[in-house]
Coordinates of C-alpha atoms in Angstrom, one line a residue:
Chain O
X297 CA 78.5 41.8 -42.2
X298 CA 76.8 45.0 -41.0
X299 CA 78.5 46.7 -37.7
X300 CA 75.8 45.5 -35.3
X301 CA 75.7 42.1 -36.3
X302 CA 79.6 42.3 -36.0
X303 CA 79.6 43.4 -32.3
X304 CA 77.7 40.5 -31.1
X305 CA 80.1 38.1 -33.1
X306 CA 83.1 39.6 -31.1
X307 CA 81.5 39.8 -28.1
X308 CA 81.2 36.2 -28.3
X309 CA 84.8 35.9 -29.3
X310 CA 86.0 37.8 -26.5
X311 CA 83.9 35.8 -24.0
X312 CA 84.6 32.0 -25.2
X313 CA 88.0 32.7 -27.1
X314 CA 88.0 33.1 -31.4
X315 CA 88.9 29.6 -31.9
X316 CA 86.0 28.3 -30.3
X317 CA 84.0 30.3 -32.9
X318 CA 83.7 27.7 -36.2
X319 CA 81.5 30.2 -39.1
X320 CA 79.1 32.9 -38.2
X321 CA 77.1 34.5 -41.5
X322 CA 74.4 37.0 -41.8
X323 CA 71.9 35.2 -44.8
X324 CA 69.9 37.9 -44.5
X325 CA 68.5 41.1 -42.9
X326 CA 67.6 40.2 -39.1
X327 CA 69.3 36.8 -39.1
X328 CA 73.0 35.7 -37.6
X329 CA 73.7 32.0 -37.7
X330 CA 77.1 31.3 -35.4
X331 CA 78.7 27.8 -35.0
X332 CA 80.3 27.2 -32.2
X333 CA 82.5 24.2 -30.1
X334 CA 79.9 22.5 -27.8
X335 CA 82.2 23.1 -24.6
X336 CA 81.4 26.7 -24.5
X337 CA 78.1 26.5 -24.7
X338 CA 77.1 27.8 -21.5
X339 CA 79.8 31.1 -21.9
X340 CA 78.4 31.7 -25.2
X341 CA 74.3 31.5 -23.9
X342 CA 75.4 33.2 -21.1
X343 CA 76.6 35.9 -22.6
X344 CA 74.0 36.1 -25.5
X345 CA 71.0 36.3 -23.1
X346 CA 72.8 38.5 -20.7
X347 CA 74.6 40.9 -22.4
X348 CA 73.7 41.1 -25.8
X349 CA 69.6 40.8 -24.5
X350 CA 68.3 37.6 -26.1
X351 CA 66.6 36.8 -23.6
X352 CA 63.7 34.7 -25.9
X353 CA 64.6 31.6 -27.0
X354 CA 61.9 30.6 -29.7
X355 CA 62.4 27.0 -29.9
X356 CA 65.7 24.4 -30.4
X357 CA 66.5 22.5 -33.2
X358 CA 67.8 19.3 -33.4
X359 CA 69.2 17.3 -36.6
X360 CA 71.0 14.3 -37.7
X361 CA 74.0 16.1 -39.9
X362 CA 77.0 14.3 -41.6
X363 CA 79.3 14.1 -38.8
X364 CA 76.7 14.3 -36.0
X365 CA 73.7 15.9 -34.1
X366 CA 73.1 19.4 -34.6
X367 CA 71.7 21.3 -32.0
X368 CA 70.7 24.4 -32.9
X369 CA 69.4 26.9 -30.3
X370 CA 67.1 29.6 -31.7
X371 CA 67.8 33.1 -29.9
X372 CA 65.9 36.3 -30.4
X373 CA 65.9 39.8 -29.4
X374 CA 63.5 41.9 -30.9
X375 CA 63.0 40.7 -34.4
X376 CA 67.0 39.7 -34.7
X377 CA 67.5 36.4 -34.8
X378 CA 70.3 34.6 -34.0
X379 CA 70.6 30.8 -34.4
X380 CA 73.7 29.3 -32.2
X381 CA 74.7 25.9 -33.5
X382 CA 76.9 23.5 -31.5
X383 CA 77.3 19.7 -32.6
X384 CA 77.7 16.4 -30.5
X385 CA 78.5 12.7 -31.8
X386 CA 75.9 10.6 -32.2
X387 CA 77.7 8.2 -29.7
X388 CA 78.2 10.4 -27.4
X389 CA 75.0 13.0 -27.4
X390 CA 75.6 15.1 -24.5
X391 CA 75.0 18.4 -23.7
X392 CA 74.6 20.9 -20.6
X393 CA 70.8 22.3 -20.0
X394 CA 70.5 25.8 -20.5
X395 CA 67.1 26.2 -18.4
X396 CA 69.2 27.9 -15.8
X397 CA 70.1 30.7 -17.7
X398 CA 66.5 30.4 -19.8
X399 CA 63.6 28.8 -18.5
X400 CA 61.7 28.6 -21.2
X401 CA 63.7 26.6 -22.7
X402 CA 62.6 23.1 -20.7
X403 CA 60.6 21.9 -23.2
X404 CA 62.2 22.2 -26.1
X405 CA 65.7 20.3 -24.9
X406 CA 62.5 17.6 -23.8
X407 CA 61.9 17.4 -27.0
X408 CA 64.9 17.3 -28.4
X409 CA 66.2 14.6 -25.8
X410 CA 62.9 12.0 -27.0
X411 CA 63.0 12.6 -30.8
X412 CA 67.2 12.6 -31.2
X413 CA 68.5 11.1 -28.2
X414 CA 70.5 14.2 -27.0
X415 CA 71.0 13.9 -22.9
X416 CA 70.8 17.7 -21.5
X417 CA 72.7 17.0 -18.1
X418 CA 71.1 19.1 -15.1
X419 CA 67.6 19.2 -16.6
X420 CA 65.0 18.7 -14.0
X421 CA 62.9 16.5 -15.8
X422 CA 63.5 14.2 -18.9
X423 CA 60.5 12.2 -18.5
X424 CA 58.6 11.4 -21.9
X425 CA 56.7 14.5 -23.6
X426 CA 55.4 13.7 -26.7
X427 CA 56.2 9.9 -27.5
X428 CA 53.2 7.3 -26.4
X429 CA 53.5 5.6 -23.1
X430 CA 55.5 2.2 -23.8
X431 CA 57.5 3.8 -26.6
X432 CA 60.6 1.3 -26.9
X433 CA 63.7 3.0 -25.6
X434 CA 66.5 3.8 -27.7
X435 CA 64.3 4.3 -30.9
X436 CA 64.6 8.2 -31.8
X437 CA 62.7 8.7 -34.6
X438 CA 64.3 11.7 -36.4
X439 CA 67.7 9.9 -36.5
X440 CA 68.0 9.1 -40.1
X441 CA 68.3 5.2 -39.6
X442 CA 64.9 4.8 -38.2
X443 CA 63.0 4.4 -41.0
X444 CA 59.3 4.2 -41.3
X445 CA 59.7 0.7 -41.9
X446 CA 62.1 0.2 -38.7
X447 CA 59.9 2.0 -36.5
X448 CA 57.3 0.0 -37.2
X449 CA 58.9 -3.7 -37.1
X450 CA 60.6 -2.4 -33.9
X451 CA 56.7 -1.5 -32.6
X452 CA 55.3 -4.7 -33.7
X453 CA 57.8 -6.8 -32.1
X454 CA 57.8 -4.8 -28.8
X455 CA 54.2 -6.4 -28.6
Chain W
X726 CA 45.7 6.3 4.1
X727 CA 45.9 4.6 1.1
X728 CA 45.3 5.7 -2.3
X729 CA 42.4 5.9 -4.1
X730 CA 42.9 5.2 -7.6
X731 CA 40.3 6.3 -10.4
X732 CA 40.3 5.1 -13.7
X733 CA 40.0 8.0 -16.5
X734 CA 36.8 7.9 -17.9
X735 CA 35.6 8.5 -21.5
X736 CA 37.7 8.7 -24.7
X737 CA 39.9 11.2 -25.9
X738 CA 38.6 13.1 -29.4
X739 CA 40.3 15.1 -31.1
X740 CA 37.1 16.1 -32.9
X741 CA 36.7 19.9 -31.5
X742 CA 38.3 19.9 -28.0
X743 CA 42.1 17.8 -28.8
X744 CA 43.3 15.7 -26.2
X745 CA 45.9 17.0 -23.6
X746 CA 46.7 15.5 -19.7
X747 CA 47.8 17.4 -17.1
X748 CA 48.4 16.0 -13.6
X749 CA 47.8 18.7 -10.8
X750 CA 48.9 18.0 -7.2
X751 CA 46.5 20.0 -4.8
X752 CA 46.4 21.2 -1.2
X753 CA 42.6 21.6 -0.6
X754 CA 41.3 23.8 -3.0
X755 CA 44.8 25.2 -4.0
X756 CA 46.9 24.0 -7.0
X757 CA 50.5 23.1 -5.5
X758 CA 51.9 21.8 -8.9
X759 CA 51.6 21.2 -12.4
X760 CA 52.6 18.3 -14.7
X761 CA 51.7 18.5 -18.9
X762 CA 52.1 15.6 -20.8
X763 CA 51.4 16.5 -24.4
X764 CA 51.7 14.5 -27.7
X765 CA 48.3 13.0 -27.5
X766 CA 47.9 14.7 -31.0
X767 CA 51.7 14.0 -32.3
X768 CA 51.4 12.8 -35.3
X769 CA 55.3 12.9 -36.5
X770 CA 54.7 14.9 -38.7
X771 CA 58.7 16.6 -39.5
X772 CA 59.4 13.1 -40.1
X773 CA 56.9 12.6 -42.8
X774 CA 58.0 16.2 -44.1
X775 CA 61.7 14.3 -44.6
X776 CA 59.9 11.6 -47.3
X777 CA 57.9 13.7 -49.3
X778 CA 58.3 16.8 -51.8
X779 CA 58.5 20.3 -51.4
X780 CA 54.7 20.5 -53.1
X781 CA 53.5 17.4 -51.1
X782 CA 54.9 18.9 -47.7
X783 CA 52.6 22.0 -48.2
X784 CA 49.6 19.5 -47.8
X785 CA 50.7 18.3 -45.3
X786 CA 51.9 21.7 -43.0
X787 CA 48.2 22.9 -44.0
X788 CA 47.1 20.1 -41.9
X789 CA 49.3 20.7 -38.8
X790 CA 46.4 23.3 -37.7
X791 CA 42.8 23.5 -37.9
X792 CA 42.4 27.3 -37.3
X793 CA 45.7 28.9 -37.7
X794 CA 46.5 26.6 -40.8
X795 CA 47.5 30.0 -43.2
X796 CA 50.1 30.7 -40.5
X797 CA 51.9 27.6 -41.1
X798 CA 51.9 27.5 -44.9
X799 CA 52.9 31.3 -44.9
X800 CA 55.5 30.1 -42.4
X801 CA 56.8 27.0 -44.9
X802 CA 56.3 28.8 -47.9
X803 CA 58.6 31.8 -46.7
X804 CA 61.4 29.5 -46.0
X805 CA 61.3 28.0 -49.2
X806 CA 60.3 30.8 -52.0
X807 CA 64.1 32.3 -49.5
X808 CA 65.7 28.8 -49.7
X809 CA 64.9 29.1 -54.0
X810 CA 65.7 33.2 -53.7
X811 CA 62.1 33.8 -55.3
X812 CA 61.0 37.3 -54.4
X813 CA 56.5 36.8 -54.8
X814 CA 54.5 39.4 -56.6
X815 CA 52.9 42.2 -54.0
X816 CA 49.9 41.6 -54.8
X817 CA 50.6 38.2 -53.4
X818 CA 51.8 39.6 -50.2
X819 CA 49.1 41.9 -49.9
X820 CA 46.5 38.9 -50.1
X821 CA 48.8 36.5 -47.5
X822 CA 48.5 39.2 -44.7
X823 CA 44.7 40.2 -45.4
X824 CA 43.5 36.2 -45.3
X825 CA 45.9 36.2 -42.3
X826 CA 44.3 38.8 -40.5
X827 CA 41.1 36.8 -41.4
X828 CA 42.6 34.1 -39.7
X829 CA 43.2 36.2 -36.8
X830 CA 39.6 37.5 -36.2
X831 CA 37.8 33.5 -36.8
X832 CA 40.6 32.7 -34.3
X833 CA 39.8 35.3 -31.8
X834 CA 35.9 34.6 -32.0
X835 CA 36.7 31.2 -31.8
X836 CA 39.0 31.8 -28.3
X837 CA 36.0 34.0 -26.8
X838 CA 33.3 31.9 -27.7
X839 CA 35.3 29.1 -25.2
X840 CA 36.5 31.4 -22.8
X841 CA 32.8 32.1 -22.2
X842 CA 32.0 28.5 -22.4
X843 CA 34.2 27.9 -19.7
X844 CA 33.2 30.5 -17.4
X845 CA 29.3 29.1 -17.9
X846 CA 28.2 32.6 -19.7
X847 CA 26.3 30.4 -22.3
X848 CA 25.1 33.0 -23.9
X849 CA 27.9 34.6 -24.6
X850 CA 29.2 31.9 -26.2
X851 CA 26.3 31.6 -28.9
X852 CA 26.8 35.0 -30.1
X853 CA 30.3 35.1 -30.6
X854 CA 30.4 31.7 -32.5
X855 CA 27.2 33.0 -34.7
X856 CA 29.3 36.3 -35.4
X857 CA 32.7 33.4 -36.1
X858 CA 30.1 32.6 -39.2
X859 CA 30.8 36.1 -40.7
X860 CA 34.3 35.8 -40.8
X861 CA 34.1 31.8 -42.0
X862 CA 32.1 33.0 -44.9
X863 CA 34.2 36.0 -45.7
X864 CA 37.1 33.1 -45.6
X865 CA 35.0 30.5 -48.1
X866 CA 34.9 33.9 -50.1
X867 CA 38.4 34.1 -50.8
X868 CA 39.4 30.4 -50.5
X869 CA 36.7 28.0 -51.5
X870 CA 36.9 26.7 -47.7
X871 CA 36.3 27.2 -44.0
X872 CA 38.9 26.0 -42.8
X873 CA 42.6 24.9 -44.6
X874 CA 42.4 27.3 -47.1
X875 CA 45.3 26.3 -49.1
X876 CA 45.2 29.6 -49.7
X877 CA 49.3 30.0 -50.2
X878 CA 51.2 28.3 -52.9
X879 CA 55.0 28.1 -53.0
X880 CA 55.9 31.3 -55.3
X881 CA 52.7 33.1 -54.5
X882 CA 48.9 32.4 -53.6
X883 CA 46.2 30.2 -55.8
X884 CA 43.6 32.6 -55.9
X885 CA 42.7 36.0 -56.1
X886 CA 40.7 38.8 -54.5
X887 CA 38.4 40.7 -57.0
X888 CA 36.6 44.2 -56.3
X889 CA 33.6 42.3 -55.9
X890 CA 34.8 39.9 -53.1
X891 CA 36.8 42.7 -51.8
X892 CA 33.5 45.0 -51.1
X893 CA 32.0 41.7 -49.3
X894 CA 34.5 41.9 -47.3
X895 CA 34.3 45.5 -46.5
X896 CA 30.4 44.7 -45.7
X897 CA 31.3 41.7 -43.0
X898 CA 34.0 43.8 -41.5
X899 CA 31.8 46.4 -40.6
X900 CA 29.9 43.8 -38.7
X901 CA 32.4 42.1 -37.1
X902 CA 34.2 45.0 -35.9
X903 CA 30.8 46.4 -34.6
X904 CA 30.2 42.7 -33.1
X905 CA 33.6 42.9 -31.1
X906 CA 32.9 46.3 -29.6
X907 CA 30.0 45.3 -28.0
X908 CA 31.4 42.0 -26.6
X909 CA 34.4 44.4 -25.5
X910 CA 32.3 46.6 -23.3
X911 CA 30.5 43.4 -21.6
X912 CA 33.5 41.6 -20.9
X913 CA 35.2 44.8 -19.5
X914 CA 32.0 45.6 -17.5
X915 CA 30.0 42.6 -17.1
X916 CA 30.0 41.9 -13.1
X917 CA 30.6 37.9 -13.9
X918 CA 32.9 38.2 -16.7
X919 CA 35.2 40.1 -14.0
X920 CA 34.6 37.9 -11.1
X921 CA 36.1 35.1 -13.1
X922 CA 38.5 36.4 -14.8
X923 CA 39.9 39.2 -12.7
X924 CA 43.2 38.0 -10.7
X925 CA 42.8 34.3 -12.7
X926 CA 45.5 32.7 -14.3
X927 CA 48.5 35.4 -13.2
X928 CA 51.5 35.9 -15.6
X929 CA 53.7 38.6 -14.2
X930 CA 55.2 40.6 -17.0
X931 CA 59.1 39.4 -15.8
X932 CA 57.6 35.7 -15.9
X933 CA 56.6 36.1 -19.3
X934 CA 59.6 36.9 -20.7
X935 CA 61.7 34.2 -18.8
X936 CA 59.2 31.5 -19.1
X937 CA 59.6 32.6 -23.0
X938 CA 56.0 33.4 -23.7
X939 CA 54.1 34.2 -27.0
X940 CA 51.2 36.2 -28.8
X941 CA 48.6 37.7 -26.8
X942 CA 49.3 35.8 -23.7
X943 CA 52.2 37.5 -23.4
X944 CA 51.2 40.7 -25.1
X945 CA 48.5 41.2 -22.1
X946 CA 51.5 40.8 -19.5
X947 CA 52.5 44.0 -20.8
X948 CA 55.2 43.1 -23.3
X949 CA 55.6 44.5 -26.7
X950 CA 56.7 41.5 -29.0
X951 CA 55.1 40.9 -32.3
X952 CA 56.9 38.9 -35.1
X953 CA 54.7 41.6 -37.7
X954 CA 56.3 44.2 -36.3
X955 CA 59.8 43.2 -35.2
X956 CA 60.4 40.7 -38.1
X957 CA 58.0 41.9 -40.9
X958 CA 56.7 39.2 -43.7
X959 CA 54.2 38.9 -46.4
X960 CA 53.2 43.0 -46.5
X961 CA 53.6 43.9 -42.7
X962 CA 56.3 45.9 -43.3
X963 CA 54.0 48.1 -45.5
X964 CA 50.9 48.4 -43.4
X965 CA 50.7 50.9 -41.0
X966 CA 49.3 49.1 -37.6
X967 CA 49.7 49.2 -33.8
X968 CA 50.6 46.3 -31.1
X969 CA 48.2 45.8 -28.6
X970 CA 49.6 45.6 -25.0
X971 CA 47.9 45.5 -21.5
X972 CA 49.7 45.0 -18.2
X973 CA 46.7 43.5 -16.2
X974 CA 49.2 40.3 -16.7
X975 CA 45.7 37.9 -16.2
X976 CA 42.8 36.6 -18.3
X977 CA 40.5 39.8 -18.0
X978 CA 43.6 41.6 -19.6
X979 CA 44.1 38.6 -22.4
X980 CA 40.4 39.2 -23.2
X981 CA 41.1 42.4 -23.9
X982 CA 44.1 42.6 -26.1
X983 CA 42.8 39.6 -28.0
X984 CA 39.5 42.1 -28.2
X985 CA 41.7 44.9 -29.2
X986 CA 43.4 43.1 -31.7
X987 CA 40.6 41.7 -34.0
X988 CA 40.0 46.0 -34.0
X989 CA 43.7 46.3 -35.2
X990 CA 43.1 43.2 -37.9
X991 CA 39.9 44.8 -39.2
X992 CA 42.3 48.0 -40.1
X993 CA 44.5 46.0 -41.1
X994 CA 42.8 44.2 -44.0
X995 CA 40.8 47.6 -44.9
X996 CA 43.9 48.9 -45.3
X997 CA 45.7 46.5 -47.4
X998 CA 42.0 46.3 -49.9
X999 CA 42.7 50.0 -50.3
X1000 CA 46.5 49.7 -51.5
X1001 CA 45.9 46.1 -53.4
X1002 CA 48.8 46.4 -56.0
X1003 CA 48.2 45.0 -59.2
X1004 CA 50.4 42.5 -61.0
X1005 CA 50.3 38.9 -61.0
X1006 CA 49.7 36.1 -58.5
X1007 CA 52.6 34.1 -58.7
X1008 CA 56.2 33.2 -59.8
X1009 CA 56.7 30.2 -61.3
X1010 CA 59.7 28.2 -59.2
X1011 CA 61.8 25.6 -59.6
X1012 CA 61.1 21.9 -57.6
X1013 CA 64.8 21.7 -56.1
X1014 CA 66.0 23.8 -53.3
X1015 CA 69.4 24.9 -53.2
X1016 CA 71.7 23.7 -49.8
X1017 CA 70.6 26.3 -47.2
X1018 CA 69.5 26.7 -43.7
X1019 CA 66.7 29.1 -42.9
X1020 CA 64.9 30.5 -39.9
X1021 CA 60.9 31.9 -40.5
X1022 CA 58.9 33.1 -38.5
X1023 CA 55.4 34.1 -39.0
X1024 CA 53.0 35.8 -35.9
X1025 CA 50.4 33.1 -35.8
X1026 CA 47.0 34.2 -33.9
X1027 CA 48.3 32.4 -30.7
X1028 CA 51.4 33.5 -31.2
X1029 CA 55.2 33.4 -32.4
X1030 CA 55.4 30.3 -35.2
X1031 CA 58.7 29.3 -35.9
X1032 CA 59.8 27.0 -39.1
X1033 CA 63.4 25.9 -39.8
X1034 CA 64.6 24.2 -43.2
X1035 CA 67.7 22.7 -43.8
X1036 CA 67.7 21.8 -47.5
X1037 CA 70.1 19.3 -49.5
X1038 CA 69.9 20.4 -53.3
X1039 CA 67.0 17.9 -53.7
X1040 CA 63.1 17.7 -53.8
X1041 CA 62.9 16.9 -50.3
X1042 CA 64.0 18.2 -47.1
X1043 CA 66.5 17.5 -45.0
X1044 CA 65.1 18.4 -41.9
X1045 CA 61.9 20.4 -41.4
X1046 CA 61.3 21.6 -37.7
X1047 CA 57.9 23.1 -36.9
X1048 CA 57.6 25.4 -33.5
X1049 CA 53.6 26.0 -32.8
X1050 CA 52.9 29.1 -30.3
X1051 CA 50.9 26.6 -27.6
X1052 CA 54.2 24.7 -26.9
X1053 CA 56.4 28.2 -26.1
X1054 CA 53.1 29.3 -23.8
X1055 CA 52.5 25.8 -22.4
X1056 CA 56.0 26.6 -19.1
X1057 CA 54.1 29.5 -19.0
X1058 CA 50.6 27.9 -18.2
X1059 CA 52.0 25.7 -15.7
X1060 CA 53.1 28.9 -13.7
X1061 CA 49.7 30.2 -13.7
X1062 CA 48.3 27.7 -12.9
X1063 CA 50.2 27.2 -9.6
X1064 CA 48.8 28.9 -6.7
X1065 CA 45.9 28.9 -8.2
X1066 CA 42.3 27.2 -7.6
X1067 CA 40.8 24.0 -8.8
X1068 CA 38.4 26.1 -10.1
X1069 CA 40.0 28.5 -12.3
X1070 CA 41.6 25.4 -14.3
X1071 CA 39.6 25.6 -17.2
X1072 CA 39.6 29.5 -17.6
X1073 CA 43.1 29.7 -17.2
X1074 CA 44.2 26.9 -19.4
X1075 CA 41.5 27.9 -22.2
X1076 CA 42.7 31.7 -21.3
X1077 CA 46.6 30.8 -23.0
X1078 CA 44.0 29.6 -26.8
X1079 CA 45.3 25.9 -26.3
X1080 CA 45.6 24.2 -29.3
X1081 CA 44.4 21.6 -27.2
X1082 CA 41.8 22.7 -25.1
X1083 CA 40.0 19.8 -23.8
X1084 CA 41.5 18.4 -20.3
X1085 CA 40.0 15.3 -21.0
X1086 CA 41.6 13.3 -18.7
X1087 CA 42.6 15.5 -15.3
X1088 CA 44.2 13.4 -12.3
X1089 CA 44.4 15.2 -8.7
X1090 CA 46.5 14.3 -6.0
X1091 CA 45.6 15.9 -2.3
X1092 CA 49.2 16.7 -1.1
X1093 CA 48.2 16.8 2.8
X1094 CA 46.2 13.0 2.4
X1095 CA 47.7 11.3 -0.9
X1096 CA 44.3 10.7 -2.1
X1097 CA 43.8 10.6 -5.9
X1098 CA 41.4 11.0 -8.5
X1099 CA 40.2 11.7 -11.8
X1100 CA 38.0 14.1 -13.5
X1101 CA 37.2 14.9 -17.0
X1102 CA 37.2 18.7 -18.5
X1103 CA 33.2 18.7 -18.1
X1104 CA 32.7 17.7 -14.3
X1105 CA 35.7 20.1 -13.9
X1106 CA 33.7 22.9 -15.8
X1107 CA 30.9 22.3 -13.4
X1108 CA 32.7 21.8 -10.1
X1109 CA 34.1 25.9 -10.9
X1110 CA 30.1 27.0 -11.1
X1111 CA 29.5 25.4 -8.1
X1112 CA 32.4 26.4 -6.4
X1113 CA 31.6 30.3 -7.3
X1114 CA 28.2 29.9 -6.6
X1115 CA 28.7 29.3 -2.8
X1116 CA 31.2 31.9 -2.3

């Protein structure tokens, strides 16, 4: 891993402690991809957007994984990108908002809250973004058990 | 007093102007806050991206734009030709950025043709959308089409550039960069360009950049971010070219750089005809994409484009996540918007290149009497003449 990308790994480690760090990899040239515990995701944002300057947040990502949802938030400071990843249960989707510390991001937990179900706690406003009006609750359509053909009997039947 | 309820009147197209409701609350003639609600257009699209094939998905991520639809397969087919390890020829590279940059320029014709619209200078208008039929033909040139150009192809791109359609190009450059100079000077200098657009639709630069902004929106609040130049793809990296910047933070300054930068995209493409490399077009790659995860990021005309791919070893992806630059600007439209009057609505919203421009359905809400109502994009258009004409 080249010297740069190495200081903001153990900057992070010396903010939120190296055992909440799970795998960080450089896949290539202006990328860093760094998995972290989901109770320090506030220390770790914190101190990418204040100290290290990634201060853009381009969008966040949100997946139905093998042992969960993945959340991943996509960072940037000039060119460098730098994914952080943190994973919740599918039970128990629950995370902290980070518009505090970036504003920009209130859309994109909005989105990530209708399509996957993931609860930001402190965000201003969860109200419905994208979905139609009268969209049946509980039905997040990018978890992998909704099915086209779920969806759509679920739809039917809600009329 | 009670409320007075309207009901929203006409349909929503999505033929030119796509649908998009915003609910403003107003003191008098002052906007007091903003409410979007998008996904009018949503058409779940990543989902359907999960069911089909790597070659089937690059139908369908051509569709996800009508005018920047070469951003998006440049986008997706980055993060797979990196997902399969496939370095494309140069030439190919060379012809992804100079159809790009053709991309740009329609784009930006497009955008001033409606910010004129908006502001009533018809005229205006006609030109720049008869010039927009330069750059469309140079584009049928290349592609065969319009618009959707399907010009990329996962490996490389379908179709060539010869000298022949290379000096056409040369010939409609020379008019649209002519074209654009002229329509700089008058939006610069014309007294009712600047009375509407001067002061309208305020980003301050510090805004930008926490509210997460992208493209030339936040390029003319005086930031210096450009995913060609920071985070070089297709043959950026090779072509000499400069980032357009103003800090006038409002739409007179967006004008502008967007102005400016159809100058830089003309050098651009020039440019990159000169130094064509010869080779082939494309690699031939396999159908199954190793397990991988992979951030690309293209600079679309409006802005920062953003694809993720989480691949499984299979045909299909696992999970396809597509960022367009209107969402990132859209926190950032809602500030400019507040504070400012009714009618500077349709400047400043068309001012940020919606992908959505048409406020077809607008609800108001008087915060002094509760009184509400509802107005379509047109009789908002007209209620900003009127309003400028009595001042």
């Amino acid at each position: 891993m080249p010297v740069s990308y190495l200081k903001i790994v153990e900057g992070l480690k010396e903010k939120i402690g190296s055992k909440s760090i799970i795998d960080s990899k450089v896949p290539r040239p202006r990328r860093i991809s760094i998995s972290i515990r989901k109770e320090k995701l506030i220390d770790a944002i914190t101190n990418l957007v204040k100290e290290e300057g990634f201060v853009h947040i381009s969008t966040i990502t949100g997946l139905e994984g093998e042992n969960g949802i993945e959340v991943i938030y996509h960072l940037n400071r000039k060119g460098l990108e730098a994914s952080l990843k943190v994973e919740v249960s599918i039970e128990q989707p629950l995370l902290p908002t980070i518009t505090h510390i970036i504003p920009g991001a209130i859309l994109y937990e909005r989105e990530v809250h209708e399509l996957l179900g993931v609860v930001f706690s402190g965000h201003p406003n969860m109200a419905p973004l994208l979905l139609p009006e009268g969209w049946p609750k509980g039905v997040y359509p990018l978890r992998k058990k909704w099915t086209y053909e779920k969806i759509k009997k679920k739809l039917l039947r809600e009329k | 007093m009670s409320p007075i309820f309207n009901i929203p009147f006409g349909p929503q197209h999505p033929a030119l102007k796509e649908s998009e409701n915003f609910m403003f609350e107003v003191d008098g003639e002052r906007v007091v806050d903003v409410t979007p609600r998008l996904g009018y257009v949503h058409r779940g699209i990543e989902k359907a991206l999960e069911d089909r094939t790597y070659i089937q998905d690059m139908h369908l991520i051509e569709r996800i734009c009508g005018i920047c639809s070469h951003a998006h397969t440049t986008c997706y087919s980055q993060a797979v030709e990196e997902g399969l390890e496939v370095e494309i020829p140069p030439r190919a590279r060379y012809i992804r950025s100079i159809v790009a940059e053709l991309e740009r320029i329609h784009n930006h014709y497009l955008w001033l043709g409606l910010v004129a619209h908006e502001i009533g200078f018809e005229t205006l208008f006609m030109y720049a959308w008869r010039d927009r039929e330069v750059v469309m033909d140079l584009l049928e040139l290349i592609s065969g089409n319009r618009v959707n150009y399907a010009m990329n192809m996962i490996g490389g791109v379908r179709r060539d550039i010869t000298p022949e359609i290379s000096s056409r190009i040369r010939k409609g450059l020379k008019v649209l960069d002519e074209r654009m100079k002229y329509y700089e000077r008058i939006c610069s200098s014309e007294r009712t360009v600047l009375v509407r657009t001067r002061g309208v639709g305020v980003l301050k630069t510090s805004d930008a950049i926490s509210l997460c902004a992208v493209g030339p929106t936040l390029r003319a609040s005086n930031v210096k971010r450009d995913v060609r130049a920071d985070d070089p793809y297709a043959a950026y990296d090779e072509i000499p070219f400069h980032i357009v910047t103003h800090d006038g933070c409002d739409v007179a300054s967006r004008i502008v750089t967007r102005c400016e930068e159809v100058f830089e995209s003309v050098r651009i493409i020039r440019y990159a005809l000169e130094h064509l490399p010869t080779g082939p077009l494309e690699v031939l790659v396999p159908r199954t994409v190793p397990p991988a995860e992979i951030v690309s990021r293209v600079e679309a005309p409006r802005g920062e484009n953003i694809h993720y791919l989480r691949s499984n070893g299979t045909d299909k992806p696992a999970r396809y996540k597509v960022r367009a630059p209107t969402l990132a600007n859209i926190p950032a439209l809602c500030k400019m918007l507040i504070g400012g009057y009714i009618a500077d609505i349709p400047i400043t919203i068309a001012g940020i290149d919606p992908c959505f421009s048409c406020m077809d359905r607008l609800a108001f809400i008087d915060a002094n009497t509760d009184r509400s109502w509802v107005w379509d994009g047109e009789q908002l258009r007209r209620y900003g003449f009127k309003w400028y004409k009595k001042r």
